[in-house]
Amino acid sequence: MILQAEATRRLRAVLFVDMVDSVRIMGLDEAGTVARWRELMAAVAAVDLPKFGGRRVKLQGDGMLAEFESTVAAVECALAVQARTIRSEAAVDAQRRIRLRMGAHVADVFDDEFDIYGDGVNLA
């Protein structure tokens, strides 16, 4: 395990994506929401992250953590993910639509095989 004192820090743009009101939406249609979320995150991982040079660090429930070498790329990717979500959810009843909120922060981070760490990750 890497300890903070031994870790090599590097400057990264950290992006956190979270599903808005997930508990309520899951209560309305758990199976459908999970299926749409998984499909959305698969498309983000296959298309949007590579296009903008991002790396998915992890998925956790209704959230995703990603890192980028470029701040501009992180913001452009976030906008692309929002546009993808709006398109993919357009035919879904408004009360059941997946909506996203995102936070980004630029900071020194360090990582291991499981995660990235640092104050900037928490701020994102």
PDB file of C-alpha atoms in Angstrom:
ATOM      1  CA  MET A   1       0.000   0.000   0.000  1.00  0.00           C
ATOM      2  CA  ILE A   2       1.237   3.486  -0.839  1.00  0.00           C
ATOM      3  CA  LEU A   3       1.524   5.828   2.093  1.00  0.00           C
ATOM      4  CA  GLN A   4       1.104   9.535   1.469  1.00  0.00           C
ATOM      5  CA  ALA A   5       4.720  10.250   2.425  1.00  0.00           C
ATOM      6  CA  GLU A   6       5.949   7.725  -0.174  1.00  0.00           C
ATOM      7  CA  ALA A   7       3.528   8.633  -2.953  1.00  0.00           C
ATOM      8  CA  THR A   8       4.338  10.604  -6.058  1.00  0.00           C
ATOM      9  CA  ARG A   9       1.876  13.422  -6.396  1.00  0.00           C
ATOM     10  CA  ARG A  10       0.750  14.697  -9.766  1.00  0.00           C
ATOM     11  CA  LEU A  11      -1.480  17.546 -10.821  1.00  0.00           C
ATOM     12  CA  ARG A  12      -4.826  16.330 -12.170  1.00  0.00           C
ATOM     13  CA  ALA A  13      -8.295  17.623 -12.891  1.00  0.00           C
ATOM     14  CA  VAL A  14     -10.670  15.483 -10.849  1.00  0.00           C
ATOM     15  CA  LEU A  15     -14.293  15.116 -11.950  1.00  0.00           C
ATOM     16  CA  PHE A  16     -17.035  13.626  -9.811  1.00  0.00           C
ATOM     17  CA  VAL A  17     -20.398  12.764 -11.388  1.00  0.00           C
ATOM     18  CA  ASP A  18     -23.458  12.083  -9.222  1.00  0.00           C
ATOM     19  CA  MET A  19     -27.056  11.164 -10.019  1.00  0.00           C
ATOM     20  CA  VAL A  20     -29.465  13.776  -8.641  1.00  0.00           C
ATOM     21  CA  ASP A  21     -32.231  12.440  -6.352  1.00  0.00           C
ATOM     22  CA  SER A  22     -31.240   8.820  -6.954  1.00  0.00           C
ATOM     23  CA  VAL A  23     -33.117   7.395  -3.960  1.00  0.00           C
ATOM     24  CA  ARG A  24     -36.435   8.806  -5.169  1.00  0.00           C
ATOM     25  CA  ILE A  25     -35.866   7.757  -8.782  1.00  0.00           C
ATOM     26  CA  MET A  26     -34.821   4.246  -7.727  1.00  0.00           C
ATOM     27  CA  GLY A  27     -38.001   4.035  -5.662  1.00  0.00           C
ATOM     28  CA  LEU A  28     -40.078   4.740  -8.752  1.00  0.00           C
ATOM     29  CA  ASP A  29     -38.302   2.317 -11.088  1.00  0.00           C
ATOM     30  CA  GLU A  30     -35.300   0.554  -9.604  1.00  0.00           C
ATOM     31  CA  ALA A  31     -34.594  -1.899 -12.424  1.00  0.00           C
ATOM     32  CA  GLY A  32     -35.101   0.667 -15.184  1.00  0.00           C
ATOM     33  CA  THR A  33     -32.996   3.313 -13.448  1.00  0.00           C
ATOM     34  CA  VAL A  34     -30.123   0.910 -12.803  1.00  0.00           C
ATOM     35  CA  ALA A  35     -30.231  -0.318 -16.405  1.00  0.00           C
ATOM     36  CA  ARG A  36     -30.187   3.229 -17.794  1.00  0.00           C
ATOM     37  CA  TRP A  37     -27.403   4.294 -15.390  1.00  0.00           C
ATOM     38  CA  ARG A  38     -25.258   1.322 -16.369  1.00  0.00           C
ATOM     39  CA  GLU A  39     -25.842   2.001 -20.066  1.00  0.00           C
ATOM     40  CA  LEU A  40     -24.999   5.680 -19.586  1.00  0.00           C
ATOM     41  CA  MET A  41     -21.801   4.948 -17.663  1.00  0.00           C
ATOM     42  CA  ALA A  42     -20.742   2.325 -20.227  1.00  0.00           C
ATOM     43  CA  ALA A  43     -21.105   4.907 -23.005  1.00  0.00           C
ATOM     44  CA  VAL A  44     -19.199   7.505 -20.993  1.00  0.00           C
ATOM     45  CA  ALA A  45     -16.369   5.014 -20.395  1.00  0.00           C
ATOM     46  CA  ALA A  46     -16.279   3.846 -24.018  1.00  0.00           C
ATOM     47  CA  VAL A  47     -16.694   7.202 -25.788  1.00  0.00           C
ATOM     48  CA  ASP A  48     -16.484  10.359 -23.683  1.00  0.00           C
ATOM     49  CA  LEU A  49     -13.587   9.589 -21.348  1.00  0.00           C
ATOM     50  CA  PRO A  50     -11.250   8.375 -24.124  1.00  0.00           C
ATOM     51  CA  LYS A  51     -12.226  11.288 -26.370  1.00  0.00           C
ATOM     52  CA  PHE A  52     -11.130  13.774 -23.713  1.00  0.00           C
ATOM     53  CA  GLY A  53      -8.191  11.817 -22.297  1.00  0.00           C
ATOM     54  CA  GLY A  54      -9.938  10.918 -19.066  1.00  0.00           C
ATOM     55  CA  ARG A  55      -9.593   7.846 -16.910  1.00  0.00           C
ATOM     56  CA  ARG A  56     -12.460   6.391 -14.915  1.00  0.00           C
ATOM     57  CA  VAL A  57     -11.092   5.807 -11.449  1.00  0.00           C
ATOM     58  CA  LYS A  58     -14.203   4.105 -10.097  1.00  0.00           C
ATOM     59  CA  LEU A  59     -17.950   3.789 -10.113  1.00  0.00           C
ATOM     60  CA  GLN A  60     -19.646   3.798  -6.760  1.00  0.00           C
ATOM     61  CA  GLY A  61     -23.392   3.341  -6.680  1.00  0.00           C
ATOM     62  CA  ASP A  62     -24.857   6.409  -8.365  1.00  0.00           C
ATOM     63  CA  GLY A  63     -21.512   8.186  -8.814  1.00  0.00           C
ATOM     64  CA  MET A  64     -18.385   8.137 -10.931  1.00  0.00           C
ATOM     65  CA  LEU A  65     -14.915   9.503 -10.236  1.00  0.00           C
ATOM     66  CA  ALA A  66     -12.629  10.348 -13.159  1.00  0.00           C
ATOM     67  CA  GLU A  67      -9.313  12.098 -13.625  1.00  0.00           C
ATOM     68  CA  PHE A  68      -7.819  14.125 -16.470  1.00  0.00           C
ATOM     69  CA  GLU A  69      -4.446  15.649 -17.239  1.00  0.00           C
ATOM     70  CA  SER A  70      -6.152  18.768 -18.602  1.00  0.00           C
ATOM     71  CA  THR A  71      -8.679  21.010 -16.882  1.00  0.00           C
ATOM     72  CA  VAL A  72     -10.160  21.997 -20.238  1.00  0.00           C
ATOM     73  CA  ALA A  73     -10.587  18.328 -21.159  1.00  0.00           C
ATOM     74  CA  ALA A  74     -12.350  17.607 -17.850  1.00  0.00           C
ATOM     75  CA  VAL A  75     -14.827  20.446 -18.408  1.00  0.00           C
ATOM     76  CA  GLU A  76     -15.407  19.498 -22.049  1.00  0.00           C
ATOM     77  CA  CYS A  77     -16.009  15.906 -21.006  1.00  0.00           C
ATOM     78  CA  ALA A  78     -18.456  17.017 -18.304  1.00  0.00           C
ATOM     79  CA  LEU A  79     -20.412  18.993 -20.897  1.00  0.00           C
ATOM     80  CA  ALA A  80     -20.408  16.003 -23.267  1.00  0.00           C
ATOM     81  CA  VAL A  81     -21.669  13.714 -20.487  1.00  0.00           C
ATOM     82  CA  GLN A  82     -24.454  16.170 -19.635  1.00  0.00           C
ATOM     83  CA  ALA A  83     -25.469  16.351 -23.320  1.00  0.00           C
ATOM     84  CA  ARG A  84     -25.372  12.541 -23.605  1.00  0.00           C
ATOM     85  CA  THR A  85     -27.567  12.220 -20.513  1.00  0.00           C
ATOM     86  CA  ILE A  86     -30.128  14.715 -21.800  1.00  0.00           C
ATOM     87  CA  ARG A  87     -30.331  12.885 -25.153  1.00  0.00           C
ATOM     88  CA  SER A  88     -30.568   9.427 -23.616  1.00  0.00           C
ATOM     89  CA  GLU A  89     -33.220  10.433 -21.081  1.00  0.00           C
ATOM     90  CA  ALA A  90     -35.407  12.516 -23.430  1.00  0.00           C
ATOM     91  CA  ALA A  91     -37.989   9.746 -23.922  1.00  0.00           C
ATOM     92  CA  VAL A  92     -38.193   8.933 -20.184  1.00  0.00           C
ATOM     93  CA  ASP A  93     -40.999  10.382 -18.062  1.00  0.00           C
ATOM     94  CA  ALA A  94     -39.737  13.609 -16.446  1.00  0.00           C
ATOM     95  CA  GLN A  95     -40.213  12.245 -12.900  1.00  0.00           C
ATOM     96  CA  ARG A  96     -37.957   9.270 -13.682  1.00  0.00           C
ATOM     97  CA  ARG A  97     -35.208  10.948 -15.699  1.00  0.00           C
ATOM     98  CA  ILE A  98     -31.608  10.638 -14.661  1.00  0.00           C
ATOM     99  CA  ARG A  99     -30.144  14.071 -14.063  1.00  0.00           C
ATOM    100  CA  LEU A 100     -26.522  14.641 -13.144  1.00  0.00           C
ATOM    101  CA  ARG A 101     -24.582  17.063 -11.024  1.00  0.00           C
ATOM    102  CA  MET A 102     -20.839  17.300 -11.377  1.00  0.00           C
ATOM    103  CA  GLY A 103     -17.989  18.790  -9.459  1.00  0.00           C
ATOM    104  CA  ALA A 104     -14.458  19.337 -10.673  1.00  0.00           C
ATOM    105  CA  HIS A 105     -11.281  20.443  -8.975  1.00  0.00           C
ATOM    106  CA  VAL A 106      -7.636  20.699  -9.970  1.00  0.00           C
ATOM    107  CA  ALA A 107      -5.239  19.364  -7.372  1.00  0.00           C
ATOM    108  CA  ASP A 108      -2.225  17.223  -6.617  1.00  0.00           C
ATOM    109  CA  VAL A 109      -3.346  13.621  -6.196  1.00  0.00           C
ATOM    110  CA  PHE A 110      -1.727  10.266  -5.593  1.00  0.00           C
ATOM    111  CA  ASP A 111      -3.155   6.841  -6.280  1.00  0.00           C
ATOM    112  CA  ASP A 112      -2.990   3.116  -5.819  1.00  0.00           C
ATOM    113  CA  GLU A 113      -4.718   0.255  -7.624  1.00  0.00           C
ATOM    114  CA  PHE A 114      -8.065   1.128  -5.979  1.00  0.00           C
ATOM    115  CA  ASP A 115      -8.490   4.886  -5.903  1.00  0.00           C
ATOM    116  CA  ILE A 116      -7.000   8.369  -6.090  1.00  0.00           C
ATOM    117  CA  TYR A 117      -6.410  10.397  -2.949  1.00  0.00           C
ATOM    118  CA  GLY A 118      -5.848  13.946  -1.815  1.00  0.00           C
ATOM    119  CA  ASP A 119      -7.759  16.949  -0.563  1.00  0.00           C
ATOM    120  CA  GLY A 120      -8.645  17.909  -4.136  1.00  0.00           C
ATOM    121  CA  VAL A 121     -10.493  14.639  -4.673  1.00  0.00           C
ATOM    122  CA  ASN A 122     -12.725  15.418  -1.701  1.00  0.00           C
ATOM    123  CA  LEU A 123     -13.362  18.962  -2.969  1.00  0.00           C
ATOM    124  CA  ALA A 124     -14.469  17.713  -6.382  1.00  0.00           C
TER     125      ALA A 124
END
